[in-house]
Amino acid sequence: MVANFTPVNIITKEMKIYNFKFNTDYHQFYIEDGNDESKGNAASNEFWNENAFNARLALTNRVIGVGVESFGNDIKGDIAILEKPRNDTDYEKYDHIVEGGIDLQSGELQVLDCPYHKIQLSIKVIPGRYRVRVYSSNLGSVKDPGVANDSDNDYYHIEIWKDEEMERKVLKQYTRSFQ
């Protein structure tokens, strides 16, 4: 069952947005290709390696792990399907921005929780390679990242567009300050 998403009408000819809110644990959720047989191994030690943890983005060919600040709360966000990347981003609005690539040969982008790996959102796309940019905001609202709190209000805006570039790139780095 696909839960907790509301597709929004096309904002412009170049963008369609899907909202999501679902429970996930272990500071992560997944964006995956809909074809089960072709996925990479998200359970390998190379998936969430040191670089992936620091970037808050783990990559294999057809799976992306999105690192989130809160531990076990409802994760809120949206995904915008774009014709091309935006170049008008106000970096001051976000705590962390990272991007990487995913191969969606099945033509289905899925958002899944952790650890149950249940599909929370499914979006039909044109099969091919895509660039995924994750904008994280309100990370400072998470007072104790090891415990689920009702006051956690982190938010994840995700943009995807067709692109051949697959490498991970951090555009703005967030470092938690413990006070």
Short mmCIF file of C-alpha atoms in Angstrom, two decimals, residues 6-178:
data_model
loop_
_atom_site.label_atom_id
_atom_site.label_comp_id
_atom_site.label_asym_id
_atom_site.label_seq_id
_atom_site.Cartn_x
_atom_site.Cartn_y
_atom_site.Cartn_z
CA THR A 6 -0.77 13.75 -2.09
CA PRO A 7 0.17 14.55 -5.66
CA VAL A 8 -0.04 18.24 -6.32
CA ASN A 9 -1.11 19.61 -9.67
CA ILE A 10 1.61 20.65 -12.07
CA ILE A 11 3.12 23.87 -10.74
CA THR A 12 4.60 24.82 -14.10
CA LYS A 13 5.11 22.90 -17.30
CA GLU A 14 8.50 21.82 -15.92
CA MET A 15 7.55 20.62 -12.41
CA LYS A 16 5.23 18.20 -10.59
CA ILE A 17 5.40 17.82 -6.79
CA TYR A 18 4.51 14.84 -4.57
CA ASN A 19 4.30 15.30 -0.78
CA PHE A 20 5.20 12.55 1.67
CA LYS A 21 5.01 11.86 5.39
CA PHE A 22 5.84 8.47 6.83
CA ASN A 23 7.59 6.81 9.76
CA THR A 24 11.17 5.69 9.26
CA ASP A 25 13.96 4.67 11.64
CA TYR A 26 17.74 4.61 11.79
CA HIS A 27 18.15 8.12 10.33
CA GLN A 28 17.39 7.08 6.75
CA PHE A 29 14.94 6.29 3.99
CA TYR A 30 15.43 5.06 0.44
CA ILE A 31 14.78 6.21 -3.10
CA GLU A 32 14.88 3.21 -5.43
CA ASP A 33 14.22 1.91 -8.91
CA GLY A 34 10.99 -0.11 -9.00
CA ASN A 35 12.67 -3.23 -10.46
CA ASP A 36 13.58 -5.53 -7.55
CA GLU A 37 15.97 -7.70 -9.56
CA SER A 38 18.24 -4.86 -10.68
CA LYS A 39 18.87 -3.05 -7.39
CA GLY A 40 22.28 -2.61 -5.84
CA ASN A 41 23.15 -3.92 -2.39
CA ALA A 42 22.11 -1.32 0.18
CA ALA A 43 23.12 -3.74 2.94
CA SER A 44 26.80 -3.74 1.97
CA ASN A 45 29.39 -1.95 4.08
CA GLU A 46 30.17 0.26 1.09
CA PHE A 47 26.65 1.69 0.90
CA TRP A 48 26.67 3.65 4.19
CA ASN A 49 30.42 4.21 4.32
CA GLU A 50 32.08 7.23 5.99
CA ASN A 51 31.70 9.45 2.91
CA ALA A 52 28.01 8.55 2.63
CA PHE A 53 27.38 9.31 6.32
CA ASN A 54 29.11 12.69 6.06
CA ALA A 55 27.26 13.54 2.84
CA ARG A 56 23.95 12.20 4.20
CA LEU A 57 23.54 10.32 0.91
CA ALA A 58 24.43 6.70 0.12
CA LEU A 59 24.51 5.49 -3.48
CA THR A 60 24.38 2.31 -5.52
CA ASN A 61 23.31 2.01 -9.13
CA ARG A 62 19.55 1.91 -8.44
CA VAL A 63 19.26 2.78 -4.74
CA ILE A 64 19.82 6.03 -2.86
CA GLY A 65 19.87 6.18 0.93
CA VAL A 66 18.82 9.60 2.24
CA GLY A 67 20.26 10.40 5.66
CA VAL A 68 17.84 12.23 7.95
CA GLU A 69 18.39 13.99 11.26
CA SER A 70 15.54 12.52 13.32
CA PHE A 71 15.61 8.91 14.42
CA GLY A 72 12.13 7.42 14.45
CA ASN A 73 9.55 10.03 13.66
CA ASP A 74 7.41 10.87 10.73
CA ILE A 75 9.66 12.14 7.98
CA LYS A 76 8.11 14.98 6.04
CA GLY A 77 9.04 16.23 2.61
CA ASP A 78 8.28 16.42 -1.05
CA ILE A 79 9.67 15.30 -4.38
CA ALA A 80 9.64 17.58 -7.41
CA ILE A 81 10.04 16.01 -10.86
CA LEU A 82 11.77 18.63 -13.03
CA GLU A 83 12.57 19.01 -16.72
CA LYS A 84 15.99 20.47 -15.83
CA PRO A 85 17.87 21.48 -12.65
CA ARG A 86 16.92 24.73 -10.96
CA ASN A 87 19.62 27.38 -10.81
CA ASP A 88 17.83 29.78 -8.47
CA THR A 89 18.33 27.93 -5.17
CA ASP A 90 18.61 30.10 -2.07
CA TYR A 91 21.23 28.14 -0.12
CA GLU A 92 20.45 30.11 3.05
CA LYS A 93 17.03 28.42 3.27
CA TYR A 94 18.56 24.96 3.75
CA ASP A 95 20.87 23.31 6.28
CA HIS A 96 22.32 20.68 3.95
CA ILE A 97 22.20 20.11 0.19
CA VAL A 98 23.56 17.02 -1.55
CA GLU A 99 23.01 15.33 -4.89
CA GLY A 100 23.74 12.04 -6.60
CA GLY A 101 22.54 9.87 -9.44
CA ILE A 102 20.15 6.96 -9.78
CA ASP A 103 19.28 4.68 -12.69
CA LEU A 104 15.50 4.26 -12.96
CA GLN A 105 15.31 1.78 -15.82
CA SER A 106 11.95 0.41 -14.67
CA GLY A 107 10.30 3.82 -15.06
CA GLU A 108 9.19 3.75 -11.44
CA LEU A 109 10.74 5.79 -8.62
CA GLN A 110 9.90 4.37 -5.20
CA VAL A 111 10.35 5.93 -1.75
CA LEU A 112 10.72 3.32 0.99
CA ASP A 113 11.01 3.42 4.77
CA CYS A 114 13.68 1.85 6.95
CA PRO A 115 13.92 -0.85 8.25
CA TYR A 116 10.75 -2.46 6.83
CA HIS A 117 11.41 -1.39 3.26
CA LYS A 118 7.72 -0.66 2.62
CA ILE A 119 6.85 1.48 -0.38
CA GLN A 120 5.61 4.87 0.85
CA LEU A 121 5.41 6.60 -2.52
CA SER A 122 5.60 5.42 -6.12
CA ILE A 123 6.05 7.80 -9.06
CA LYS A 124 6.03 6.88 -12.74
CA VAL A 125 8.92 8.47 -14.67
CA ILE A 126 10.48 8.06 -18.10
CA PRO A 127 13.03 5.22 -17.79
CA GLY A 128 16.62 6.45 -17.61
CA ARG A 129 19.29 8.02 -15.44
CA TYR A 130 18.38 10.84 -13.07
CA ARG A 131 20.09 13.37 -10.85
CA VAL A 132 18.62 13.58 -7.34
CA ARG A 133 19.18 16.67 -5.17
CA VAL A 134 18.17 16.54 -1.49
CA TYR A 135 17.59 19.80 0.40
CA SER A 136 17.46 19.25 4.18
CA SER A 137 15.98 21.92 6.44
CA ASN A 138 15.04 22.44 10.10
CA LEU A 139 17.75 19.99 11.19
CA GLY A 140 18.36 22.03 14.35
CA SER A 141 14.79 21.23 15.50
CA VAL A 142 16.02 17.71 16.30
CA LYS A 143 17.24 18.13 19.87
CA ASP A 144 18.33 14.51 20.44
CA PRO A 145 19.04 12.62 17.19
CA GLY A 146 19.14 9.29 19.04
CA VAL A 147 15.54 9.49 20.27
CA ALA A 148 12.23 10.13 18.51
CA ASN A 149 10.71 13.42 19.69
CA ASP A 150 7.42 15.08 18.80
CA SER A 151 9.28 18.39 18.44
CA ASP A 152 11.45 17.07 15.58
CA ASN A 153 10.55 19.05 12.48
CA ASP A 154 13.22 18.21 9.92
CA TYR A 155 12.05 18.46 6.31
CA TYR A 156 13.39 17.06 3.01
CA HIS A 157 12.75 18.67 -0.37
CA ILE A 158 13.95 16.43 -3.21
CA GLU A 159 14.32 17.40 -6.86
CA ILE A 160 14.99 14.94 -9.68
CA TRP A 161 15.67 15.47 -13.37
CA LYS A 162 17.08 13.38 -16.22
CA ASP A 163 20.89 13.49 -16.20
CA GLU A 164 23.81 11.14 -16.80
CA GLU A 165 25.90 12.38 -13.82
CA MET A 166 25.92 9.71 -11.09
CA GLU A 167 28.58 10.89 -8.61
CA ARG A 168 27.71 12.20 -5.14
CA LYS A 169 28.37 15.89 -4.58
CA VAL A 170 27.77 17.91 -1.40
CA LEU A 171 26.64 21.44 -2.27
CA LYS A 172 26.20 22.62 1.34
CA GLN A 173 27.47 20.71 4.39
CA TYR A 174 25.60 20.59 7.70
CA THR A 175 27.52 19.92 10.88
CA ARG A 176 25.55 19.35 14.02
CA SER A 177 26.61 21.55 16.91
CA PHE A 178 26.11 19.94 20.30
#
